[in-house]
Amino acid sequence: MFFNSSTGPREFKKEEVIGESAGVRLTKLSTFFGLTGYLYMESGTAPSEHHMLSVKLWPPSHSTRLMLVERMTKNLTTPSIFSRKYGLLSTKEAEKDATKIEELAFAVADQHYKKEPDGDGSSAVQVYAKESSRLMLEVIKRGPTVKDEEVADKITIHENVFDISGGRRAFIDAEEADDILKPLREPGNSCTKICFSNRSFGMDAANVAAPILSSIKQQLTEVDLSDFVAGRPESEALEVMDLFSSALEGCQLRYLNLSNNALGEKGIRAFGALLKSQNNLEELFLINDGISEEAARAVSELVPSTEKLKVLQFHNNMTGDEGAYAVSEIVKRSHALEDFRCSSTRVGVDGGVALAEALKTCTHLRKLDLRDNMFGVEAGVALSKALSLFAGLTEIYVSYLNLEDDGAEALANVLKESAPSLEVLEMAGNDITAKGAVSLAACIASKQLLIKLNLAENELKDEGAILIGKALGEGHGQLNEVDMSANAVRRAGARLLAQVVVKIPGFELLNINGNFISDEGIAEVKELFKSSPEKLGPLDENDPEGEDYDDEDQDQEEDEDEENAEDGNELDSKLKDLKIEEGE
């Protein structure tokens, strides 16, 4: 059984493909007692005239590993029959445990793979999944390390802030709600910010909370109701949302967070009274809320005014192209927008173009995050036409968008002439080659205030790495992080990058893992960092004998890619009988 945070238990088939985003297919495997096993497999970029689909079984990409951690965190914080017996972990504790689980499982699977170097990696995938499952079960049975008596100490009452989100994730009943919320009943309390996140309200607790919220709503400016109905059946969750919405209707908020509630269209409309009464919102968060096409349209319909909106975040939803059209209508009306996030939302080319067009009205934009979508070259070029309008842009995240060289070049060429204060540039996982690196290097050279550069999981090779390294060679005194991992970089490229960044005062981390650096090259790089080894990331995934293709081998590569495309479901078939089960 899998417990959705608001819809209650669902039965799943043994294997069910639940989505595909930015070249990563997610396959849900057999589940047991609320512990859902997820496995992520890299399926490459979408087929095009020049690049056929390729399938890679092992190792998983960095983004794939992060996604597994995210899914395990969700599993560890989802109520189930296990959590009723052993207790439910807080999000913070679950994230820490999930990260450790993934690292251990990867290490075991990688050792297995290295012992079978001629294999296709499918057995390593199975080890990775089973080991993750086994370790996750151990953590669930261990339970939270925060004891019940410590929960009360995690309630924050400070000046104008009232926050009950500390401690372990837990259900809250009427009696506990009455006790915890007493400070809000006190006459003359100055509370303007409330956070009910991480505590699951049923109707009994909601009936206690609603009149209290209603009595103080005129003084509230910030409300966080993220993750506040976890584990409740859909009907009850919707009733709770409606009750809170009615209680808060008419308050004038600058900040509203409804994330992690599996809202969907029904949930959005349950909050209709609250949303329709807002005319001064500056920050709106709808992260991991199941925002589909219909839900996105409901948001556009129910939020009457976005003139003051500065922050809008839609991360990790199922918005798609049709939903992106509705989101773009919101964006068009948000002329003051400074921070826009629409990452991991299954948006393709058409939706990407619509968002790019809408963003042209947001000339105050400072932070833009569109990672992990399926934009492709066309949407990348459309986005580049909007970038020239963002003079104050300081952070841009456009990783895993299938930009390829043409899309990356279009963005880099525009950024070179705009955004003089750019501090963060992330363009990982876009199939950028040394050809695209020419424009990228010219852009980077002009960004003297750059703090973080992430070009991981591209195809830059030595030529591209050297171009980027030389671009960073002068005038980048604030740079503290560079990620050029998984780029088929060899000795020369790695050495140059190390020589450049090691001289920068305050530099913190160079990641060149997962490349093809020789043993001699590794030794040279480590020697350069001998006085500050902590600034050099791990090199455990480097492959000194990694094969690479020269231009003359292109025909052979395309033939192999075509063959892989025909067998595109090979990994699925290998995993068909894989089960994630409780260990002995």
Coordinates of C-alpha atoms in Angstrom, one line a residue:
M1 CA 0.0 0.0 0.0
F2 CA 1.2 3.5 -0.7
F3 CA -0.2 6.3 1.4
N4 CA -0.6 9.6 -0.5
S5 CA -0.4 12.6 1.8
S6 CA -4.0 13.5 1.2
T7 CA -5.8 10.7 -0.7
G8 CA -5.2 7.8 1.6
P9 CA -4.1 4.3 0.6
R10 CA -3.8 3.2 -3.0
E11 CA -3.0 -0.2 -4.6
F12 CA -0.3 -0.2 -7.3
K13 CA 0.6 -2.8 -9.8
K14 CA 3.8 -4.7 -9.6
E15 CA 5.5 -2.3 -12.1
E16 CA 4.1 1.0 -13.2
V17 CA 5.8 3.7 -15.2
I18 CA 4.7 7.0 -13.5
G19 CA 6.4 9.7 -15.5
E20 CA 9.3 10.8 -17.6
S21 CA 11.1 14.1 -17.3
A22 CA 14.3 15.5 -18.8
G23 CA 15.4 12.1 -20.0
V24 CA 14.8 10.3 -16.7
R25 CA 12.2 7.6 -16.5
L26 CA 10.8 6.7 -13.2
T27 CA 9.6 3.2 -12.7
K28 CA 7.7 2.2 -9.6
L29 CA 8.5 -1.3 -8.5
S30 CA 6.7 -3.7 -6.1
T31 CA 5.7 -2.1 -2.9
F32 CA 5.2 -3.4 0.6
F33 CA 3.4 -2.0 3.6
G34 CA 3.7 1.7 2.6
L35 CA 7.4 1.4 1.5
T36 CA 7.4 2.2 -2.2
G37 CA 10.5 1.3 -4.1
Y38 CA 11.6 3.7 -6.8
L39 CA 14.2 3.2 -9.3
Y40 CA 15.4 5.8 -11.7
M41 CA 16.9 5.1 -15.0
E42 CA 18.6 7.4 -17.5
S43 CA 17.0 7.2 -20.9
G44 CA 19.0 9.9 -22.6
T45 CA 17.7 12.8 -24.6
A46 CA 14.7 12.7 -26.9
P47 CA 15.4 11.4 -30.3
S48 CA 16.2 13.9 -33.0
E49 CA 17.5 14.0 -36.5
H50 CA 21.1 14.1 -35.1
H51 CA 20.9 12.2 -31.9
M52 CA 19.3 8.9 -31.5
L53 CA 18.0 7.6 -28.1
S54 CA 20.7 5.9 -26.0
V55 CA 20.2 3.8 -22.9
K56 CA 22.6 3.7 -20.0
L57 CA 22.2 1.2 -17.2
W58 CA 25.0 2.1 -14.8
P59 CA 26.1 4.4 -13.2
P60 CA 23.0 6.5 -12.6
S61 CA 23.5 10.3 -13.2
H62 CA 24.0 12.7 -10.4
S63 CA 20.5 14.1 -10.9
T64 CA 19.1 10.6 -10.9
R65 CA 20.8 9.9 -7.6
L66 CA 19.4 13.1 -6.1
M67 CA 15.9 12.2 -7.3
L68 CA 16.2 8.8 -5.6
V69 CA 17.1 10.6 -2.3
E70 CA 14.1 12.9 -2.7
R71 CA 11.8 9.9 -3.3
M72 CA 13.2 8.0 -0.3
T73 CA 12.7 11.1 1.9
K74 CA 9.1 11.1 0.9
N75 CA 8.7 7.4 1.7
L76 CA 10.4 7.9 5.1
T77 CA 8.0 10.7 6.0
T78 CA 4.8 9.1 4.7
P79 CA 2.5 7.6 7.3
S80 CA 2.1 3.8 7.1
I81 CA 1.5 0.8 9.4
F82 CA 5.3 0.9 10.0
S83 CA 5.2 4.6 11.2
R84 CA 2.3 3.8 13.5
K85 CA 4.5 1.2 15.2
Y86 CA 7.9 2.8 15.1
G87 CA 7.1 6.5 14.7
L88 CA 7.4 9.0 11.8
L89 CA 10.6 10.8 10.8
S90 CA 10.8 14.5 10.4
T91 CA 11.6 15.8 6.9
K92 CA 15.0 17.0 8.1
E93 CA 15.9 13.6 9.7
A94 CA 14.5 11.7 6.7
E95 CA 16.6 13.8 4.2
K96 CA 19.8 13.0 6.2
D97 CA 19.0 9.3 6.4
A98 CA 18.0 9.1 2.7
T99 CA 21.2 10.7 1.6
K100 CA 23.2 8.2 3.6
I101 CA 21.2 5.3 2.4
E102 CA 21.7 6.3 -1.2
E103 CA 25.5 6.7 -0.7
L104 CA 25.8 3.3 0.9
A105 CA 23.6 1.6 -1.7
F106 CA 25.5 3.2 -4.6
A107 CA 28.9 2.1 -3.1
V108 CA 27.7 -1.5 -2.8
A109 CA 26.2 -1.5 -6.3
D110 CA 29.3 0.2 -7.8
Q111 CA 31.6 -2.4 -6.3
H112 CA 29.3 -5.1 -7.8
Y113 CA 29.5 -3.5 -11.2
K114 CA 33.3 -3.2 -11.1
K115 CA 33.6 -6.9 -10.5
E116 CA 31.6 -7.5 -13.7
P117 CA 33.1 -4.9 -16.0
D118 CA 31.8 -6.6 -19.2
G119 CA 28.2 -6.6 -17.9
D120 CA 25.5 -4.1 -19.1
G121 CA 25.0 -2.8 -15.5
S122 CA 21.5 -4.3 -15.0
S123 CA 22.7 -6.5 -12.1
A124 CA 24.2 -3.4 -10.5
V125 CA 20.8 -1.6 -10.9
Q126 CA 19.2 -4.5 -9.0
V127 CA 21.7 -4.4 -6.2
Y128 CA 21.2 -0.6 -6.0
A129 CA 17.5 -0.9 -5.7
K130 CA 17.5 -3.9 -3.2
E131 CA 20.2 -2.3 -1.0
S132 CA 18.3 1.0 -0.9
S133 CA 15.1 -0.9 0.1
R134 CA 16.9 -2.9 2.8
L135 CA 18.5 0.1 4.4
M136 CA 15.4 2.2 4.2
L137 CA 13.5 -0.5 6.0
E138 CA 16.1 -0.5 8.7
V139 CA 15.7 3.3 9.2
I140 CA 11.9 2.9 9.3
K141 CA 12.1 0.2 12.0
R142 CA 14.6 2.3 13.9
G143 CA 12.1 5.2 14.0
P144 CA 12.8 8.9 14.7
T145 CA 15.7 9.8 16.9
V146 CA 13.7 12.8 18.3
K147 CA 11.7 11.5 21.3
D148 CA 8.1 12.5 22.0
E149 CA 9.0 14.5 25.0
E150 CA 11.3 16.7 22.8
V151 CA 8.5 17.7 20.4
A152 CA 7.2 20.4 22.7
D153 CA 10.6 22.0 22.7
K154 CA 10.3 22.3 19.0
I155 CA 7.4 24.7 19.1
T156 CA 8.8 28.2 18.3
I157 CA 7.1 31.2 19.8
H158 CA 9.3 34.2 19.1
E159 CA 8.2 37.8 18.9
N160 CA 5.7 37.7 16.0
V161 CA 6.3 34.1 14.9
F162 CA 4.3 31.0 15.9
D163 CA 5.8 27.8 14.5
I164 CA 4.8 24.2 15.4
S165 CA 6.7 22.5 12.6
G166 CA 9.7 21.4 14.7
G167 CA 10.2 17.9 15.9
R168 CA 9.0 14.7 14.3
R169 CA 6.3 14.6 11.7
A170 CA 3.1 13.6 13.4
F171 CA -0.7 13.6 13.5
I172 CA -2.3 16.2 15.9
D173 CA -5.5 15.5 17.6
A174 CA -8.0 18.0 19.1
E175 CA -6.6 17.8 22.6
E176 CA -3.1 18.5 21.5
A177 CA -4.2 21.2 19.1
D178 CA -6.1 22.9 22.0
D179 CA -2.9 22.8 24.1
I180 CA -0.4 23.8 21.4
L181 CA -2.4 26.7 20.1
K182 CA -3.1 28.3 23.5
P183 CA -0.6 31.2 22.9
L184 CA -2.7 32.3 19.9
R185 CA -5.7 32.8 22.1
E186 CA -3.9 35.2 24.4
P187 CA -5.3 38.7 24.1
G188 CA -3.0 41.2 22.5
N189 CA -0.6 38.5 21.0
S190 CA 1.5 40.1 18.3
C191 CA 1.7 37.0 16.1
T192 CA 1.8 37.8 12.3
K193 CA 3.5 34.7 11.0
I194 CA 2.3 31.1 11.6
C195 CA 3.6 27.8 10.4
F196 CA 1.6 24.6 10.9
S197 CA 3.8 22.5 8.6
N198 CA 4.9 19.0 9.5
R199 CA 1.8 18.3 11.7
S200 CA -1.1 16.5 10.2
F201 CA -4.6 18.0 11.0
G202 CA -7.7 15.9 10.9
M203 CA -11.2 17.4 11.3
D204 CA -11.1 17.2 15.1
A205 CA -7.9 19.3 15.3
A206 CA -9.0 21.6 12.4
N207 CA -12.3 22.4 14.3
V208 CA -10.1 23.6 17.2
A209 CA -7.7 25.6 15.0
A210 CA -10.3 27.3 12.8
P211 CA -11.9 29.7 15.2
I212 CA -8.5 30.6 16.6
L213 CA -7.2 31.5 13.2
S214 CA -10.3 33.4 12.4
S215 CA -9.9 35.5 15.5
I216 CA -6.3 36.6 14.5
K217 CA -6.5 36.6 10.7
Q218 CA -6.5 40.4 10.4
Q219 CA -3.0 40.5 11.9
L220 CA -1.5 37.7 9.9
T221 CA 0.9 38.5 7.0
E222 CA 2.6 35.1 6.6
V223 CA 0.9 31.6 6.6
D224 CA 2.6 28.3 6.1
L225 CA 0.2 25.4 5.7
S226 CA 2.6 23.1 3.8
D227 CA 2.4 19.4 4.5
F228 CA -0.4 19.8 7.1
V229 CA -2.8 17.0 6.0
A230 CA -0.4 14.1 5.5
G231 CA -1.9 10.7 5.7
R232 CA -5.5 11.9 5.8
P233 CA -8.1 10.3 3.4
E234 CA -8.9 12.6 0.5
S235 CA -12.4 13.5 1.7
E236 CA -11.1 14.5 5.2
A237 CA -8.1 16.4 3.8
L238 CA -10.4 18.5 1.5
E239 CA -12.7 19.3 4.4
V240 CA -9.7 20.4 6.5
M241 CA -8.5 22.6 3.7
D242 CA -11.9 24.1 3.2
L243 CA -12.2 24.8 6.9
F244 CA -8.8 26.5 7.1
S245 CA -9.6 28.5 4.0
S246 CA -12.8 29.8 5.3
A247 CA -11.2 30.7 8.7
L248 CA -8.5 32.7 7.0
E249 CA -10.6 34.2 4.2
G250 CA -10.1 38.0 4.0
C251 CA -6.7 38.1 5.7
Q252 CA -4.2 40.1 3.8
L253 CA -1.1 38.0 3.3
R254 CA 2.2 38.7 1.8
Y255 CA 3.4 35.1 2.0
L256 CA 1.4 31.9 1.5
N257 CA 2.9 28.4 1.4
L258 CA 0.5 25.5 0.5
S259 CA 3.3 23.0 -0.6
N260 CA 3.5 19.3 -0.1
N261 CA -0.3 18.8 0.2
A262 CA -1.1 16.8 -2.9
L263 CA -3.6 19.4 -3.7
G264 CA -4.6 18.8 -7.3
E265 CA -7.5 20.7 -8.7
K266 CA -9.8 19.7 -5.8
G267 CA -7.3 20.9 -3.2
I268 CA -6.7 24.2 -5.0
R269 CA -10.5 24.8 -5.1
A270 CA -10.8 23.8 -1.5
F271 CA -8.6 26.8 -0.8
G272 CA -10.7 29.0 -3.1
A273 CA -12.1 31.3 -0.4
L274 CA -8.6 32.1 0.9
L275 CA -7.0 32.5 -2.5
K276 CA -9.7 34.7 -3.9
S277 CA -9.5 37.1 -1.0
Q278 CA -5.7 37.8 -1.6
N279 CA -4.8 41.1 -3.2
N280 CA -1.3 41.7 -1.7
L281 CA 0.5 38.4 -2.1
E282 CA 4.2 38.8 -2.6
E283 CA 5.2 35.1 -2.3
L284 CA 3.2 32.0 -3.3
F285 CA 4.6 28.4 -3.0
L286 CA 2.8 25.5 -4.6
I287 CA 5.7 22.9 -4.5
N288 CA 5.0 19.2 -4.9
D289 CA 1.2 19.7 -5.0
G290 CA 0.1 17.6 -8.0
I291 CA -0.5 20.8 -10.0
S292 CA -1.9 19.3 -13.2
E293 CA -3.3 21.2 -16.2
E294 CA -6.7 21.6 -14.4
A295 CA -5.1 22.6 -11.1
A296 CA -2.9 25.2 -12.8
R297 CA -6.0 26.7 -14.5
A298 CA -7.7 26.8 -11.1
V299 CA -4.7 28.8 -9.6
S300 CA -4.9 31.3 -12.5
E301 CA -8.6 31.6 -12.0
L302 CA -8.7 31.9 -8.2
V303 CA -5.7 34.3 -7.5
P304 CA -7.3 37.6 -8.4
S305 CA -4.2 39.8 -8.3
T306 CA -0.5 39.1 -8.8
E307 CA 0.6 42.7 -9.2
K308 CA 2.7 42.5 -6.1
L309 CA 3.9 38.9 -6.5
K310 CA 7.7 38.7 -6.3
V311 CA 8.2 34.9 -5.6
L312 CA 6.2 32.1 -7.5
Q313 CA 7.3 28.5 -7.1
F314 CA 5.8 25.4 -8.8
H315 CA 8.6 22.9 -8.4
N316 CA 7.9 19.1 -8.7
N317 CA 4.4 19.1 -10.2
M318 CA 2.7 17.4 -13.2
T319 CA 1.9 20.6 -14.9
G320 CA 2.8 19.6 -18.5
D321 CA 2.4 21.8 -21.6
E322 CA -1.2 22.5 -21.1
G323 CA -0.7 23.4 -17.4
A324 CA 2.3 25.6 -18.5
Y325 CA -0.1 27.7 -20.6
A326 CA -2.1 28.5 -17.4
V327 CA 1.0 29.2 -15.4
S328 CA 2.2 31.5 -18.2
E329 CA -1.0 33.5 -17.8
I330 CA -0.2 34.0 -14.1
V331 CA 3.4 35.0 -15.0
K332 CA 2.2 37.6 -17.6
R333 CA 0.3 39.4 -14.8
S334 CA 3.2 39.3 -12.4
H335 CA 5.2 42.3 -13.5
A336 CA 7.0 42.5 -10.2
L337 CA 8.2 38.9 -10.2
E338 CA 11.8 38.4 -9.0
D339 CA 12.0 34.7 -8.3
F340 CA 10.3 32.2 -10.6
R341 CA 10.6 28.4 -10.2
C342 CA 8.9 26.0 -12.5
S343 CA 11.3 23.0 -12.3
S344 CA 10.5 19.3 -12.6
T345 CA 7.1 20.0 -14.0
R346 CA 7.0 17.9 -17.2
V347 CA 6.9 20.9 -19.4
G348 CA 7.8 20.3 -23.1
V349 CA 8.6 22.5 -26.1
D350 CA 5.3 24.2 -26.5
G351 CA 4.9 24.9 -22.8
G352 CA 8.5 26.1 -22.6
V353 CA 7.9 28.6 -25.4
A354 CA 4.8 29.9 -23.7
L355 CA 6.6 30.4 -20.4
A356 CA 9.5 32.1 -22.2
E357 CA 7.1 34.5 -23.9
A358 CA 5.3 35.2 -20.6
L359 CA 8.6 36.0 -18.8
K360 CA 9.2 38.9 -21.1
T361 CA 6.8 40.9 -18.8
C362 CA 9.0 40.2 -15.7
T363 CA 11.8 42.7 -16.2
H364 CA 12.6 42.6 -12.5
L365 CA 13.5 38.9 -12.5
R366 CA 16.6 38.0 -10.3
K367 CA 16.3 34.2 -10.0
L368 CA 15.0 31.8 -12.7
D369 CA 14.8 28.0 -12.1
L370 CA 13.4 25.9 -15.0
R371 CA 15.5 22.7 -14.4
D372 CA 14.4 19.2 -15.3
N373 CA 11.9 19.8 -18.0
M374 CA 11.8 18.8 -21.7
F375 CA 12.2 22.2 -23.4
G376 CA 14.5 21.2 -26.2
V377 CA 16.3 23.6 -28.5
E378 CA 13.3 25.6 -29.7
A379 CA 12.2 26.5 -26.2
G380 CA 15.8 27.3 -25.2
V381 CA 16.0 29.8 -28.1
A382 CA 12.7 31.3 -27.1
L383 CA 14.0 31.7 -23.5
S384 CA 17.1 33.4 -24.8
K385 CA 15.0 36.2 -26.3
A386 CA 13.6 36.9 -22.9
L387 CA 16.9 36.9 -21.0
S388 CA 18.1 40.1 -22.5
L389 CA 15.3 41.9 -20.5
F390 CA 16.5 40.7 -17.1
A391 CA 19.2 43.2 -16.3
G392 CA 19.2 42.3 -12.6
L393 CA 19.4 38.5 -13.0
T394 CA 21.7 36.9 -10.4
E395 CA 20.8 33.2 -10.6
I396 CA 19.8 31.0 -13.6
Y397 CA 19.2 27.3 -13.4
V398 CA 18.6 25.7 -16.8
S399 CA 20.0 22.2 -16.3
Y400 CA 18.4 19.1 -17.8
L401 CA 16.4 20.9 -20.5
N402 CA 17.6 19.1 -23.6
L403 CA 19.1 22.3 -24.9
E404 CA 21.9 20.8 -26.9
D405 CA 24.5 23.1 -28.4
D406 CA 22.1 25.3 -30.3
G407 CA 20.0 26.1 -27.3
A408 CA 22.9 26.5 -25.0
E409 CA 24.7 28.8 -27.4
A410 CA 21.6 31.0 -27.8
L411 CA 21.3 31.4 -24.0
A412 CA 25.0 32.0 -23.6
N413 CA 25.2 34.6 -26.3
V414 CA 22.4 36.6 -24.7
L415 CA 23.7 36.3 -21.2
K416 CA 27.1 37.5 -22.3
E417 CA 25.6 40.9 -23.2
S418 CA 23.2 41.1 -20.2
A419 CA 22.9 40.1 -16.5
P420 CA 26.2 41.8 -15.4
S421 CA 25.6 40.7 -11.8
L422 CA 25.1 37.0 -12.6
E423 CA 26.3 34.8 -9.6
V424 CA 25.0 31.3 -10.4
L425 CA 25.0 29.6 -13.7
E426 CA 23.7 26.0 -13.9
M427 CA 23.5 24.3 -17.3
A428 CA 24.1 20.7 -16.5
G429 CA 22.8 17.7 -18.4
N430 CA 22.1 19.4 -21.8
D431 CA 24.3 17.5 -24.2
I432 CA 26.6 20.5 -24.7
T433 CA 29.8 19.7 -26.7
A434 CA 33.0 21.6 -27.2
K435 CA 31.2 23.4 -30.0
G436 CA 28.8 24.9 -27.5
A437 CA 31.6 25.6 -25.1
V438 CA 32.9 28.4 -27.3
S439 CA 29.9 30.6 -26.6
L440 CA 29.7 29.4 -23.0
A441 CA 33.3 30.4 -22.4
A442 CA 32.8 33.8 -23.8
C443 CA 29.8 34.3 -21.6
I444 CA 31.6 33.0 -18.5
A445 CA 34.6 35.3 -19.1
S446 CA 32.3 38.3 -18.9
K447 CA 30.7 37.2 -15.6
Q448 CA 33.2 38.5 -13.1
L449 CA 30.8 38.1 -10.1
L450 CA 30.2 34.4 -10.7
I451 CA 30.1 32.4 -7.5
K452 CA 28.9 29.0 -8.8
L453 CA 29.2 27.3 -12.2
N454 CA 27.6 23.9 -12.9
L455 CA 28.2 22.3 -16.3
A456 CA 28.1 18.7 -15.1
E457 CA 26.9 15.8 -17.3
N458 CA 27.5 17.3 -20.7
E459 CA 29.9 16.3 -23.4
L460 CA 32.5 19.0 -23.2
K461 CA 35.6 16.8 -23.2
D462 CA 39.1 18.2 -22.9
E463 CA 38.6 20.9 -25.5
G464 CA 35.5 22.3 -23.8
A465 CA 37.0 22.0 -20.3
I466 CA 40.1 23.9 -21.4
L467 CA 38.0 26.7 -22.9
I468 CA 35.9 27.0 -19.7
G469 CA 39.0 26.9 -17.6
K470 CA 40.7 29.7 -19.5
A471 CA 37.5 31.8 -19.2
L472 CA 37.7 31.4 -15.4
G473 CA 41.4 32.3 -15.4
E474 CA 41.1 36.0 -14.7
G475 CA 38.8 38.3 -12.8
H476 CA 36.7 35.6 -11.0
G477 CA 37.8 36.3 -7.5
Q478 CA 34.4 35.5 -6.0
L479 CA 34.1 32.0 -7.6
N480 CA 33.8 29.3 -5.0
E481 CA 32.3 26.2 -6.8
V482 CA 32.8 24.6 -10.2
D483 CA 31.2 21.3 -11.3
M484 CA 32.5 19.8 -14.4
S485 CA 31.8 16.2 -13.5
A486 CA 30.8 13.5 -16.1
N487 CA 32.1 15.4 -19.2
A488 CA 34.5 12.9 -20.6
V489 CA 37.3 15.2 -19.5
R490 CA 40.8 13.8 -19.5
R491 CA 44.2 14.7 -18.0
A492 CA 44.8 18.0 -19.8
G493 CA 41.4 19.5 -19.1
A494 CA 41.4 18.4 -15.5
R495 CA 44.8 19.8 -14.9
L496 CA 44.0 23.2 -16.4
L497 CA 40.7 23.5 -14.4
A498 CA 42.6 22.6 -11.2
Q499 CA 45.4 25.1 -11.9
V500 CA 42.9 27.9 -12.4
V501 CA 40.6 27.5 -9.5
V502 CA 43.2 26.5 -6.9
K503 CA 44.6 30.1 -7.1
I504 CA 41.2 31.7 -6.3
P505 CA 41.1 33.0 -2.7
G506 CA 38.0 31.6 -1.0
F507 CA 37.4 28.9 -3.6
E508 CA 35.5 25.9 -2.0
L509 CA 34.9 23.0 -4.3
L510 CA 36.0 21.6 -7.7
N511 CA 34.0 18.6 -8.8
I512 CA 35.6 16.7 -11.7
N513 CA 34.4 13.3 -10.8
G514 CA 33.0 10.8 -13.3
N515 CA 35.5 11.8 -16.0
F516 CA 38.3 9.9 -17.9
I517 CA 41.3 11.3 -16.1
S518 CA 44.4 9.1 -16.1
D519 CA 46.1 8.0 -12.9
E520 CA 48.9 10.5 -13.7
G521 CA 46.3 13.2 -14.2
I522 CA 44.7 12.4 -10.8
A523 CA 48.1 12.6 -9.1
E524 CA 48.8 16.0 -10.7
V525 CA 45.4 17.4 -9.6
K526 CA 45.8 16.1 -6.1
E527 CA 49.3 17.6 -5.9
L528 CA 47.8 21.0 -6.9
F529 CA 45.3 20.7 -4.0
K530 CA 47.8 19.3 -1.5
S531 CA 47.5 22.3 0.8
S532 CA 43.7 22.4 0.6
P533 CA 42.5 18.8 -0.2
E534 CA 39.0 19.6 1.1
K535 CA 38.5 21.9 -2.0
L536 CA 38.8 18.9 -4.4
G537 CA 35.7 16.8 -4.6
P538 CA 35.9 12.9 -4.6
L539 CA 37.3 11.2 -7.6
D540 CA 36.0 7.7 -6.9
E541 CA 33.8 7.6 -10.0
N542 CA 36.6 8.6 -12.4
D543 CA 37.4 6.0 -15.1
P544 CA 41.1 6.3 -16.2
E545 CA 40.3 3.9 -19.1
G546 CA 37.1 5.5 -20.1
E547 CA 36.4 5.1 -23.8
D548 CA 35.5 8.1 -25.9
Y549 CA 34.5 8.5 -29.5
D550 CA 36.4 10.6 -32.0
D551 CA 34.6 12.3 -34.9
E552 CA 35.6 9.5 -37.2
D553 CA 33.7 7.1 -35.1
Q554 CA 30.4 9.1 -35.4
D555 CA 28.8 6.7 -37.9
Q556 CA 29.5 3.7 -35.6
E557 CA 28.1 5.6 -32.6
E558 CA 24.9 6.5 -34.5
D559 CA 24.4 2.9 -35.6
E560 CA 24.8 1.8 -32.0
D561 CA 22.4 4.5 -30.8
E562 CA 19.8 3.4 -33.4
E563 CA 20.1 -0.2 -32.2
N564 CA 19.6 1.0 -28.6
A565 CA 16.6 3.0 -29.7
E566 CA 15.0 -0.1 -31.1
D567 CA 15.7 -1.8 -27.8
G568 CA 14.7 1.3 -25.8
N569 CA 12.8 -0.8 -23.2
E570 CA 15.7 -3.1 -22.5
L571 CA 16.2 -1.9 -19.0
D572 CA 12.5 -2.1 -18.3
S573 CA 12.5 -5.8 -19.4
K574 CA 15.6 -6.6 -17.3
L575 CA 13.8 -5.1 -14.3
K576 CA 10.5 -6.7 -15.0
D577 CA 10.8 -9.3 -12.2
L578 CA 12.7 -7.1 -9.8
K579 CA 11.0 -6.7 -6.4
I580 CA 11.9 -4.5 -3.5
E581 CA 11.0 -6.6 -0.5
E582 CA 11.5 -6.7 3.2
G583 CA 14.8 -8.3 4.1
E584 CA 15.4 -11.3 6.3

